[in-house]
Amino acid sequence: MLQITLTQLQPIRQCFMRSFLNTAMDWFLKLTIEKITYTLKAERLFINNQIEQIKITGEGISIVLENNRPLIEDLELNKEVTWKIIKGKLKDHEILRRIINLLQDSLKNKIQ
């Protein structure tokens, strides 16, 4: 007979809860460029215990970003989150950096 303790179920529960509850999440970001404010929609497409994918759409932009935030948080690493574009293109690296900063700030507020 197989016996499983509550301690053994905890990682499975965390993974399930993260995947089930946090997958579909939409919110908006305000990005100001040269005194013009743009509203961007952020939509979490996927999350598991290693990666998170977020789609950003707005005026002239449609990209999907992937990061390793769940892995870093689960392992409690004191390390910076790595972001990359996995779908779409954004030529201006400064705007990408600002979008990522907005995302990181909003995720801290939404998840905590």
Coordinates of N, CA and C in Angstrom, one line a residue:
M1 N 0.8 -1.2 0.0 CA 0.0 0.0 0.0 C 0.9 1.2 0.0
L2 N 0.6 2.2 -0.8 CA 1.3 3.4 -1.0 C 0.8 4.5 0.0
Q3 N 1.7 5.0 0.8 CA 1.3 6.1 1.8 C 2.1 7.3 1.4
I4 N 1.3 8.4 1.4 CA 1.9 9.7 1.1 C 1.6 10.7 2.3
T5 N 2.6 11.4 2.7 CA 2.4 12.3 3.8 C 2.0 13.7 3.3
L6 N 1.5 14.5 4.2 CA 1.2 15.9 3.7 C 2.4 16.6 3.3
T7 N 3.5 16.4 3.9 CA 4.8 17.0 3.6 C 5.2 16.7 2.1
Q8 N 4.9 15.4 1.7 CA 5.3 15.0 0.4 C 4.3 15.7 -0.6
L9 N 3.1 16.0 -0.2 CA 2.1 16.5 -1.1 C 2.3 18.1 -1.3
Q10 N 3.0 18.7 -0.4 CA 3.1 20.2 -0.5 C 3.7 20.7 -1.8
P11 N 4.8 20.1 -2.3 CA 5.3 20.6 -3.6 C 4.3 20.4 -4.7
I12 N 3.6 19.3 -4.7 CA 2.6 19.0 -5.8 C 1.5 20.0 -5.7
R13 N 1.0 20.3 -4.5 CA 0.0 21.3 -4.2 C 0.4 22.7 -4.7
Q14 N 1.6 23.1 -4.4 CA 2.1 24.4 -4.8 C 2.1 24.5 -6.3
C15 N 2.6 23.5 -7.0 CA 2.7 23.5 -8.4 C 1.3 23.6 -9.0
F16 N 0.4 22.8 -8.5 CA -1.0 22.8 -9.0 C -1.6 24.1 -8.8
M17 N -1.5 24.7 -7.6 CA -2.2 25.9 -7.3 C -1.6 27.1 -8.2
R18 N -0.3 27.1 -8.3 CA 0.4 28.1 -9.2 C -0.2 28.0 -10.6
S19 N -0.2 26.7 -11.2 CA -0.6 26.5 -12.5 C -2.1 26.9 -12.7
F20 N -2.9 26.4 -11.7 CA -4.4 26.6 -11.9 C -4.8 28.0 -11.6
L21 N -4.4 28.5 -10.5 CA -4.9 29.8 -10.1 C -4.3 31.0 -10.8
N22 N -3.0 30.9 -11.1 CA -2.3 32.0 -11.6 C -2.1 32.1 -13.1
T23 N -2.6 31.1 -13.8 CA -2.4 31.1 -15.3 C -3.1 32.3 -15.9
A24 N -4.4 32.4 -15.8 CA -5.1 33.4 -16.5 C -5.1 34.6 -15.6
M25 N -4.3 35.6 -15.9 CA -4.3 36.8 -15.1 C -4.0 38.0 -16.1
D26 N -4.9 39.0 -16.2 CA -4.7 40.1 -17.0 C -4.6 41.4 -16.1
W27 N -3.8 42.3 -16.6 CA -3.7 43.6 -15.9 C -3.1 44.6 -16.9
F28 N -3.0 45.8 -16.6 CA -2.6 46.9 -17.5 C -1.4 47.6 -16.9
L29 N -0.5 48.0 -17.8 CA 0.7 48.8 -17.5 C 0.6 50.1 -18.2
K30 N 1.1 51.1 -17.5 CA 1.2 52.5 -18.1 C 2.7 52.8 -18.4
L31 N 3.0 53.0 -19.7 CA 4.3 53.3 -20.1 C 4.3 54.7 -20.7
T32 N 5.1 55.5 -20.1 CA 5.2 56.9 -20.6 C 6.5 57.1 -21.4
I33 N 6.4 57.6 -22.6 CA 7.5 57.8 -23.5 C 7.3 59.2 -24.1
E34 N 8.3 60.1 -23.8 CA 8.3 61.5 -24.3 C 6.9 62.2 -24.0
K35 N 6.5 62.1 -22.7 CA 5.3 62.8 -22.2 C 4.0 62.2 -22.8
I36 N 4.1 61.0 -23.5 CA 2.9 60.3 -24.0 C 2.7 59.0 -23.2
T37 N 1.6 58.8 -22.6 CA 1.4 57.6 -21.8 C 0.6 56.6 -22.7
Y38 N 1.2 55.4 -22.7 CA 0.6 54.3 -23.5 C 0.1 53.2 -22.5
T39 N -1.1 52.7 -22.8 CA -1.6 51.6 -21.9 C -1.3 50.3 -22.6
L40 N -0.6 49.4 -21.9 CA -0.3 48.1 -22.4 C -1.0 47.0 -21.6
K41 N -1.5 46.0 -22.3 CA -2.2 44.9 -21.6 C -1.2 43.8 -21.4
A42 N -1.1 43.3 -20.1 CA -0.3 42.2 -19.8 C -1.2 41.0 -19.5
E43 N -0.9 39.9 -20.1 CA -1.7 38.7 -19.9 C -0.8 37.5 -19.6
R44 N -0.9 36.9 -18.4 CA -0.1 35.7 -18.1 C -0.7 34.6 -18.9
L45 N 0.1 34.0 -19.8 CA -0.3 32.9 -20.6 C 0.0 31.5 -20.0
F46 N 1.1 31.5 -19.3 CA 1.5 30.2 -18.7 C 2.4 30.4 -17.5
I47 N 2.3 29.5 -16.6 CA 3.3 29.5 -15.5 C 3.4 28.1 -14.9
N48 N 4.6 27.7 -14.6 CA 4.8 26.4 -13.9 C 5.9 26.7 -12.8
N49 N 6.5 25.6 -12.4 CA 7.5 25.8 -11.3 C 8.9 26.3 -11.8
Q50 N 9.0 26.5 -13.1 CA 10.3 27.0 -13.7 C 10.2 28.3 -14.5
I51 N 9.1 28.4 -15.3 CA 9.0 29.6 -16.2 C 7.6 30.2 -16.1
E52 N 7.6 31.4 -16.6 CA 6.3 32.2 -16.7 C 6.3 32.9 -18.0
Q53 N 5.2 32.9 -18.7 CA 5.1 33.6 -20.0 C 4.0 34.6 -19.9
I54 N 4.4 35.8 -20.4 CA 3.4 37.0 -20.3 C 3.4 37.6 -21.7
K55 N 2.1 37.8 -22.2 CA 1.9 38.5 -23.4 C 1.7 40.0 -23.2
I56 N 2.4 40.8 -23.9 CA 2.2 42.3 -23.8 C 1.6 42.8 -25.2
T57 N 0.5 43.5 -25.1 CA -0.1 44.0 -26.3 C -0.5 45.5 -26.0
G58 N -0.4 46.2 -27.1 CA -0.8 47.7 -27.0 C -0.6 48.3 -28.4
E59 N -0.5 49.6 -28.4 CA -0.4 50.3 -29.6 C 1.0 50.0 -30.3
G60 N 0.9 49.2 -31.4 CA 2.1 48.9 -32.1 C 3.0 47.8 -31.5
I61 N 2.5 47.1 -30.5 CA 3.3 46.1 -29.8 C 2.5 44.8 -29.5
S62 N 3.2 43.7 -29.8 CA 2.6 42.4 -29.5 C 3.8 41.4 -29.3
I63 N 4.1 41.2 -28.1 CA 5.3 40.3 -27.8 C 4.9 39.3 -26.7
V64 N 5.6 38.2 -26.6 CA 5.5 37.3 -25.5 C 6.8 37.2 -24.8
L65 N 6.8 37.5 -23.5 CA 8.1 37.4 -22.7 C 8.1 36.2 -21.9
E66 N 9.2 35.6 -21.7 CA 9.4 34.5 -20.8 C 10.4 34.8 -19.7
N67 N 10.1 34.4 -18.5 CA 11.1 34.6 -17.4 C 11.2 33.4 -16.5
N68 N 12.2 33.4 -15.7 CA 12.5 32.2 -14.8 C 12.1 32.6 -13.3
R69 N 11.2 33.5 -13.1 CA 10.9 34.0 -11.8 C 10.3 32.9 -10.9
P70 N 9.5 32.0 -11.4 CA 9.0 30.9 -10.5 C 10.1 30.0 -9.9
L71 N 11.1 29.7 -10.8 CA 12.2 28.9 -10.4 C 13.0 29.6 -9.3
I72 N 13.3 30.8 -9.5 CA 14.1 31.6 -8.6 C 13.4 31.7 -7.2
E73 N 12.1 32.0 -7.3 CA 11.3 32.1 -6.0 C 11.2 30.7 -5.3
D74 N 11.0 29.7 -6.1 CA 10.8 28.3 -5.4 C 12.1 27.9 -4.8
L75 N 13.3 28.2 -5.4 CA 14.6 27.8 -4.9 C 15.1 28.8 -3.9
E76 N 14.4 29.9 -3.7 CA 14.8 31.0 -2.9 C 16.2 31.5 -3.2
L77 N 16.5 31.7 -4.5 CA 17.8 32.1 -4.9 C 17.9 33.7 -4.8
N78 N 19.0 34.2 -4.5 CA 19.2 35.6 -4.5 C 19.9 36.0 -5.8
K79 N 19.0 35.9 -6.9 CA 19.5 36.1 -8.2 C 18.5 36.9 -9.0
E80 N 19.0 37.6 -10.0 CA 18.1 38.4 -10.8 C 17.3 37.5 -11.8
V81 N 16.0 37.9 -12.0 CA 15.2 37.2 -13.0 C 15.6 37.5 -14.4
T82 N 15.7 36.4 -15.2 CA 16.1 36.5 -16.6 C 14.8 36.6 -17.5
W83 N 14.8 37.6 -18.4 CA 13.7 37.7 -19.3 C 14.2 37.6 -20.7
K84 N 13.3 37.1 -21.6 CA 13.6 37.0 -23.0 C 12.3 37.0 -23.8
I85 N 12.4 37.6 -25.1 CA 11.3 37.6 -26.0 C 11.2 36.3 -26.7
I86 N 10.1 35.6 -26.6 CA 9.9 34.3 -27.3 C 9.0 34.4 -28.5
K87 N 8.3 35.5 -28.6 CA 7.4 35.7 -29.7 C 7.3 37.2 -30.0
G88 N 7.4 37.6 -31.3 CA 7.3 39.0 -31.6 C 8.6 39.6 -31.6
K89 N 8.6 40.9 -31.9 CA 9.9 41.7 -32.0 C 9.7 43.0 -31.3
L90 N 10.7 43.5 -30.7 CA 10.8 44.9 -30.2 C 12.2 45.4 -30.4
K91 N 12.3 46.4 -31.3 CA 13.7 46.8 -31.7 C 14.3 47.7 -30.7
D92 N 13.5 48.5 -29.9 CA 14.1 49.4 -29.0 C 14.3 48.8 -27.6
H93 N 15.6 48.5 -27.3 CA 16.0 47.8 -26.1 C 15.6 48.6 -24.8
E94 N 15.6 49.9 -24.9 CA 15.3 50.8 -23.8 C 13.8 50.6 -23.4
I95 N 13.0 50.5 -24.4 CA 11.5 50.3 -24.1 C 11.3 49.0 -23.6
L96 N 12.0 47.9 -24.1 CA 11.9 46.6 -23.5 C 12.3 46.6 -22.1
R97 N 13.4 47.2 -21.7 CA 13.9 47.3 -20.3 C 12.8 48.0 -19.4
R98 N 12.2 49.0 -19.9 CA 11.2 49.7 -19.1 C 9.9 48.9 -19.0
I99 N 9.5 48.1 -20.0 CA 8.4 47.2 -19.9 C 8.7 46.1 -18.9
I100 N 9.9 45.6 -18.9 CA 10.3 44.5 -18.0 C 10.3 45.1 -16.5
N101 N 10.8 46.3 -16.3 CA 10.7 46.9 -15.0 C 9.3 47.1 -14.5
L102 N 8.4 47.6 -15.4 CA 7.0 47.7 -15.0 C 6.4 46.4 -14.7
L103 N 6.7 45.3 -15.5 CA 6.2 44.0 -15.2 C 6.6 43.5 -13.8
Q104 N 7.9 43.6 -13.6 CA 8.5 43.1 -12.3 C 7.8 43.8 -11.1
D105 N 7.7 45.1 -11.2 CA 7.0 45.9 -10.1 C 5.6 45.4 -9.9
S106 N 4.9 45.3 -11.0 CA 3.5 44.9 -10.9 C 3.3 43.4 -10.4
L107 N 4.2 42.6 -10.8 CA 4.1 41.2 -10.4 C 4.4 41.1 -8.9
K108 N 5.3 41.9 -8.4 CA 5.6 41.9 -6.9 C 4.4 42.3 -6.2
N109 N 3.6 43.3 -6.7 CA 2.4 43.8 -6.0 C 1.3 42.8 -6.1
K110 N 1.2 42.1 -7.3 CA 0.0 41.2 -7.5 C 0.2 39.8 -6.8
I111 N 1.4 39.3 -6.7 CA 1.7 38.0 -6.2 C 1.8 38.0 -4.7
Q112 N 2.4 39.1 -4.1 CA 2.7 39.1 -2.7 C 1.4 39.3 -1.9

